[in-house]
Amino acid sequence: MSLQDLLVPAESFDARPVVAALVAMALEEGASDLHLRPTEGRVEVLLRRDGILSARLELSPQAYTRLLVGLKNMARLASYKKSVPQDGRLDVEGTEVRVATVPTHFGEKVVLRFLHPDRHRLQMDELGFTAGELERLQRMVDRPQGLVLATGPAGSGKTTTLFAALRWRFARHRALLGAELNVVTLEDPVETAVPEFTQSPILPERGMTFASGLRSILRQDPEVILVGEIRDGETASAAVQCSLSGHLVLSTLHARDSLGVIPRLLEMGTQAYLLAASLEGVLSQRLVRRLCPQCRRKVHPPPALARERREHDLPADAPCWEAVGCAQCHGTGFSGRTAVPELLEVDDDLRQGILDRAPLRSLREQASLVPLRRAALERVASGATSWAEVQRTIP
């Protein structure tokens, strides 16, 4: 039966097959999120695929009212509460779905997020890094102790990359020493279970925060610690202290770029001498859509691209491809996404700059890194993505 057939009669249809049909449609198109957005006279169904949100179909307000009650019941939410946000979960034929509602001017909006169990199981060579980028990241996460941070906007793949790096470190430790590596994580929430790791969820309502969790897991004899996010000065201080006491600590932090984490941590109250002693490396990452290999088309590099290539000492006349669109990629011209990293390894010169609280411009002159923009231009030359996509996503 079609989706529209499942929505009748509008006042008494069974919501369960409708939810299953919507989830199946989203998963078939490779969507990460499905939005049910009420507006004047209609309800829009939108899908986020490869980071892009686009309208898919519409529902009548009458059918949405019935669907919303059924969806809330499935997610164990209070169907009578319409003026407060709610969060829940449900399982649709083996797919775990996170459900979030929020009141709006035209009614409650719902976002369904699909938790893909394989997302955190990617290997490092599946991230889209070049050989040189992989080598730098592996050096950073192979240190016996210290602080390694990942930064970037929400949804930029930071956690996925950190998990891939942790799995590489775990496998390397086992292969070289024939021994287990005790990896302990603090996550909000635990989205994907990794059997090799000890994973703990953050429960603020019960007093289990990132900062308090860090203090408690030190009694679990960890060697490597992953903290889901550094959100405040207390967590930053705890992470730095753990890294200085013989542990490798990985975490995420919101900053504009790799060097931006230094003033950000200093603003949080981290002492400069502690930060200089603990920080080993920073990954700044973005995701760009990957051109569909079936329909991408080679074009002459536009003047703006040629000019920027010269600024980065890259061949101005290197190949350039653009998106076309075909049945294989649902007409978008893109299929999947790939990571674009900026990797900062902290050396003695940069440590001295942190100690001196040097301005960001001076730190940039001292740092040894390949800028994010250059890494993106290299992917344009390889045909992995388009110049238009780089302009859209890379600052």
mmCIF file of N, CA, C and O in Angstrom, residues 192-242:
data_model
loop_
_atom_site.group_PDB
_atom_site.id
_atom_site.type_symbol
_atom_site.label_atom_id
_atom_site.label_comp_id
_atom_site.label_asym_id
_atom_site.label_seq_id
_atom_site.Cartn_x
_atom_site.Cartn_y
_atom_site.Cartn_z
ATOM 1 N N THR A 192 26.145 3.998 19.789
ATOM 2 C CA THR A 192 26.526 2.723 19.186
ATOM 3 C C THR A 192 27.429 1.959 20.142
ATOM 4 O O THR A 192 28.445 2.483 20.596
ATOM 5 N N ALA A 193 27.048 0.731 20.441
ATOM 6 C CA ALA A 193 27.849 -0.083 21.351
ATOM 7 C C ALA A 193 29.069 -0.636 20.619
ATOM 8 O O ALA A 193 28.964 -1.180 19.529
ATOM 9 N N VAL A 194 30.242 -0.453 21.214
ATOM 10 C CA VAL A 194 31.498 -1.005 20.703
ATOM 11 C C VAL A 194 31.978 -2.025 21.727
ATOM 12 O O VAL A 194 32.402 -1.642 22.825
ATOM 13 N N PRO A 195 31.901 -3.301 21.420
ATOM 14 C CA PRO A 195 32.197 -4.330 22.423
ATOM 15 C C PRO A 195 33.578 -4.203 23.059
ATOM 16 O O PRO A 195 33.766 -4.574 24.223
ATOM 17 N N GLU A 196 34.550 -3.682 22.314
ATOM 18 C CA GLU A 196 35.911 -3.599 22.846
ATOM 19 C C GLU A 196 36.069 -2.509 23.908
ATOM 20 O O GLU A 196 37.054 -2.516 24.654
ATOM 21 N N PHE A 197 35.141 -1.548 23.958
ATOM 22 C CA PHE A 197 35.285 -0.402 24.852
ATOM 23 C C PHE A 197 34.340 -0.519 26.050
ATOM 24 O O PHE A 197 33.315 -1.207 25.996
ATOM 25 N N THR A 198 34.676 0.194 27.117
ATOM 26 C CA THR A 198 33.773 0.369 28.256
ATOM 27 C C THR A 198 33.098 1.721 28.089
ATOM 28 O O THR A 198 33.752 2.764 28.193
ATOM 29 N N GLN A 199 31.785 1.724 27.803
ATOM 30 C CA GLN A 199 31.066 2.947 27.476
ATOM 31 C C GLN A 199 30.063 3.295 28.575
ATOM 32 O O GLN A 199 29.281 2.452 28.999
ATOM 33 N N SER A 200 30.078 4.553 29.004
ATOM 34 C CA SER A 200 29.180 5.018 30.061
ATOM 35 C C SER A 200 28.384 6.214 29.568
ATOM 36 O O SER A 200 28.954 7.137 28.968
ATOM 37 N N PRO A 201 27.067 6.230 29.819
ATOM 38 C CA PRO A 201 26.252 7.379 29.401
ATOM 39 C C PRO A 201 26.303 8.500 30.437
ATOM 40 O O PRO A 201 26.470 8.256 31.635
ATOM 41 N N ILE A 202 26.141 9.712 29.955
ATOM 42 C CA ILE A 202 26.038 10.870 30.840
ATOM 43 C C ILE A 202 24.585 11.000 31.297
ATOM 44 O O ILE A 202 23.667 10.969 30.486
ATOM 45 N N LEU A 203 24.379 11.146 32.603
ATOM 46 C CA LEU A 203 23.031 11.286 33.176
ATOM 47 C C LEU A 203 23.033 12.480 34.132
ATOM 48 O O LEU A 203 23.136 12.321 35.359
ATOM 49 N N PRO A 204 22.932 13.698 33.584
ATOM 50 C CA PRO A 204 23.025 14.895 34.432
ATOM 51 C C PRO A 204 21.998 14.935 35.541
ATOM 52 O O PRO A 204 22.268 15.426 36.647
ATOM 53 N N GLU A 205 20.783 14.412 35.270
ATOM 54 C CA GLU A 205 19.737 14.452 36.292
ATOM 55 C C GLU A 205 20.082 13.579 37.502
ATOM 56 O O GLU A 205 19.497 13.739 38.578
ATOM 57 N N ARG A 206 21.035 12.670 37.337
ATOM 58 C CA ARG A 206 21.467 11.817 38.440
ATOM 59 C C ARG A 206 22.866 12.185 38.928
ATOM 60 O O ARG A 206 23.498 11.428 39.668
ATOM 61 N N GLY A 207 23.361 13.334 38.481
ATOM 62 C CA GLY A 207 24.663 13.792 38.919
ATOM 63 C C GLY A 207 25.836 13.257 38.130
ATOM 64 O O GLY A 207 26.996 13.507 38.483
ATOM 65 N N MET A 208 25.551 12.509 37.048
ATOM 66 C CA MET A 208 26.619 11.950 36.210
ATOM 67 C C MET A 208 26.863 12.900 35.045
ATOM 68 O O MET A 208 26.205 12.831 34.013
ATOM 69 N N THR A 209 27.800 13.831 35.223
ATOM 70 C CA THR A 209 28.171 14.775 34.177
ATOM 71 C C THR A 209 29.506 14.351 33.585
ATOM 72 O O THR A 209 30.150 13.404 34.063
ATOM 73 N N PHE A 210 29.942 15.060 32.539
ATOM 74 C CA PHE A 210 31.247 14.749 31.970
ATOM 75 C C PHE A 210 32.348 14.930 33.016
ATOM 76 O O PHE A 210 33.257 14.107 33.134
ATOM 77 N N ALA A 211 32.264 16.019 33.793
ATOM 78 C CA ALA A 211 33.310 16.299 34.772
ATOM 79 C C ALA A 211 33.320 15.255 35.890
ATOM 80 O O ALA A 211 34.374 14.713 36.247
ATOM 81 N N SER A 212 32.135 14.956 36.479
ATOM 82 C CA SER A 212 32.086 13.969 37.560
ATOM 83 C C SER A 212 32.405 12.571 37.037
ATOM 84 O O SER A 212 33.037 11.763 37.723
ATOM 85 N N GLY A 213 31.965 12.270 35.803
ATOM 86 C CA GLY A 213 32.262 10.974 35.208
ATOM 87 C C GLY A 213 33.749 10.772 35.000
ATOM 88 O O GLY A 213 34.269 9.667 35.196
ATOM 89 N N LEU A 214 34.443 11.832 34.599
ATOM 90 C CA LEU A 214 35.891 11.735 34.407
ATOM 91 C C LEU A 214 36.594 11.372 35.707
ATOM 92 O O LEU A 214 37.521 10.550 35.718
ATOM 93 N N ARG A 215 36.157 11.983 36.784
ATOM 94 C CA ARG A 215 36.795 11.688 38.069
ATOM 95 C C ARG A 215 36.541 10.239 38.494
ATOM 96 O O ARG A 215 37.424 9.579 39.042
ATOM 97 N N SER A 216 35.354 9.727 38.206
ATOM 98 C CA SER A 216 35.018 8.370 38.654
ATOM 99 C C SER A 216 35.682 7.301 37.787
ATOM 100 O O SER A 216 36.086 6.256 38.304
ATOM 101 N N ILE A 217 35.807 7.550 36.474
ATOM 102 C CA ILE A 217 36.357 6.496 35.618
ATOM 103 C C ILE A 217 37.862 6.327 35.807
ATOM 104 O O ILE A 217 38.428 5.328 35.346
ATOM 105 N N LEU A 218 38.514 7.265 36.461
ATOM 106 C CA LEU A 218 39.933 7.076 36.753
ATOM 107 C C LEU A 218 40.145 5.867 37.655
ATOM 108 O O LEU A 218 41.229 5.276 37.683
ATOM 109 N N ARG A 219 39.093 5.483 38.391
ATOM 110 C CA ARG A 219 39.187 4.301 39.245
ATOM 111 C C ARG A 219 38.933 3.014 38.463
ATOM 112 O O ARG A 219 38.995 1.921 39.038
ATOM 113 N N GLN A 220 38.658 3.138 37.157
ATOM 114 C CA GLN A 220 38.443 1.979 36.292
ATOM 115 C C GLN A 220 39.729 1.560 35.570
ATOM 116 O O GLN A 220 39.675 0.794 34.609
ATOM 117 N N ASP A 221 40.853 2.091 35.990
ATOM 118 C CA ASP A 221 42.150 1.720 35.427
ATOM 119 C C ASP A 221 42.198 1.925 33.906
ATOM 120 O O ASP A 221 42.606 1.043 33.163
ATOM 121 N N PRO A 222 41.784 3.121 33.409
ATOM 122 C CA PRO A 222 41.789 3.332 31.960
ATOM 123 C C PRO A 222 43.186 3.663 31.441
ATOM 124 O O PRO A 222 44.040 4.170 32.179
ATOM 125 N N GLU A 223 43.399 3.349 30.182
ATOM 126 C CA GLU A 223 44.610 3.782 29.493
ATOM 127 C C GLU A 223 44.279 4.885 28.483
ATOM 128 O O GLU A 223 45.053 5.816 28.288
ATOM 129 N N VAL A 224 43.133 4.751 27.831
ATOM 130 C CA VAL A 224 42.664 5.760 26.883
ATOM 131 C C VAL A 224 41.239 6.138 27.268
ATOM 132 O O VAL A 224 40.412 5.266 27.559
ATOM 133 N N ILE A 225 40.957 7.443 27.268
ATOM 134 C CA ILE A 225 39.640 7.952 27.676
ATOM 135 C C ILE A 225 39.061 8.813 26.554
ATOM 136 O O ILE A 225 39.757 9.677 26.004
ATOM 137 N N LEU A 226 37.815 8.585 26.213
ATOM 138 C CA LEU A 226 37.097 9.441 25.270
ATOM 139 C C LEU A 226 36.005 10.178 26.030
ATOM 140 O O LEU A 226 35.124 9.552 26.636
ATOM 141 N N VAL A 227 36.060 11.496 26.007
ATOM 142 C CA VAL A 227 35.030 12.342 26.611
ATOM 143 C C VAL A 227 34.212 12.923 25.458
ATOM 144 O O VAL A 227 34.758 13.593 24.579
ATOM 145 N N GLY A 228 32.899 12.677 25.478
ATOM 146 C CA GLY A 228 32.072 13.080 24.340
ATOM 147 C C GLY A 228 32.230 14.531 23.946
ATOM 148 O O GLY A 228 32.342 14.855 22.770
ATOM 149 N N GLU A 229 32.257 15.435 24.932
ATOM 150 C CA GLU A 229 32.382 16.865 24.613
ATOM 151 C C GLU A 229 32.864 17.626 25.831
ATOM 152 O O GLU A 229 32.450 17.339 26.963
ATOM 153 N N ILE A 230 33.747 18.594 25.607
ATOM 154 C CA ILE A 230 34.149 19.527 26.663
ATOM 155 C C ILE A 230 33.239 20.741 26.541
ATOM 156 O O ILE A 230 33.337 21.513 25.582
ATOM 157 N N ARG A 231 32.358 20.918 27.520
ATOM 158 C CA ARG A 231 31.354 21.978 27.446
ATOM 159 C C ARG A 231 31.607 23.123 28.412
ATOM 160 O O ARG A 231 31.019 24.188 28.270
ATOM 161 N N ASP A 232 32.429 22.880 29.431
ATOM 162 C CA ASP A 232 32.615 23.911 30.452
ATOM 163 C C ASP A 232 34.014 23.808 31.037
ATOM 164 O O ASP A 232 34.776 22.875 30.755
ATOM 165 N N GLY A 233 34.348 24.782 31.872
ATOM 166 C CA GLY A 233 35.676 24.840 32.457
ATOM 167 C C GLY A 233 35.976 23.669 33.369
ATOM 168 O O GLY A 233 37.118 23.202 33.434
ATOM 169 N N GLU A 234 34.964 23.162 34.069
ATOM 170 C CA GLU A 234 35.179 22.035 34.978
ATOM 171 C C GLU A 234 35.585 20.784 34.206
ATOM 172 O O GLU A 234 36.521 20.075 34.599
ATOM 173 N N THR A 235 34.890 20.537 33.085
ATOM 174 C CA THR A 235 35.241 19.375 32.269
ATOM 175 C C THR A 235 36.610 19.550 31.630
ATOM 176 O O THR A 235 37.402 18.610 31.550
ATOM 177 N N ALA A 236 36.891 20.785 31.151
ATOM 178 C CA ALA A 236 38.197 21.052 30.542
ATOM 179 C C ALA A 236 39.317 20.793 31.536
ATOM 180 O O ALA A 236 40.331 20.156 31.218
ATOM 181 N N SER A 237 39.151 21.273 32.765
ATOM 182 C CA SER A 237 40.178 21.082 33.787
ATOM 183 C C SER A 237 40.371 19.606 34.099
ATOM 184 O O SER A 237 41.513 19.123 34.219
ATOM 185 N N ALA A 238 39.257 18.857 34.206
ATOM 186 C CA ALA A 238 39.352 17.425 34.505
ATOM 187 C C ALA A 238 40.039 16.668 33.379
ATOM 188 O O ALA A 238 40.853 15.767 33.619
ATOM 189 N N ALA A 239 39.731 17.038 32.120
ATOM 190 C CA ALA A 239 40.346 16.362 30.976
ATOM 191 C C ALA A 239 41.847 16.622 30.928
ATOM 192 O O ALA A 239 42.647 15.716 30.663
ATOM 193 N N VAL A 240 42.250 17.861 31.184
ATOM 194 C CA VAL A 240 43.671 18.204 31.185
ATOM 195 C C VAL A 240 44.405 17.445 32.297
ATOM 196 O O VAL A 240 45.491 16.891 32.092
ATOM 197 N N GLN A 241 43.809 17.413 33.487
ATOM 198 C CA GLN A 241 44.448 16.706 34.605
ATOM 199 C C GLN A 241 44.587 15.215 34.315
ATOM 200 O O GLN A 241 45.627 14.605 34.617
ATOM 201 N N CYS A 242 43.572 14.619 33.690
ATOM 202 C CA CYS A 242 43.661 13.198 33.334
ATOM 203 C C CYS A 242 44.782 12.950 32.337
ATOM 204 O O CYS A 242 45.509 11.963 32.427
#
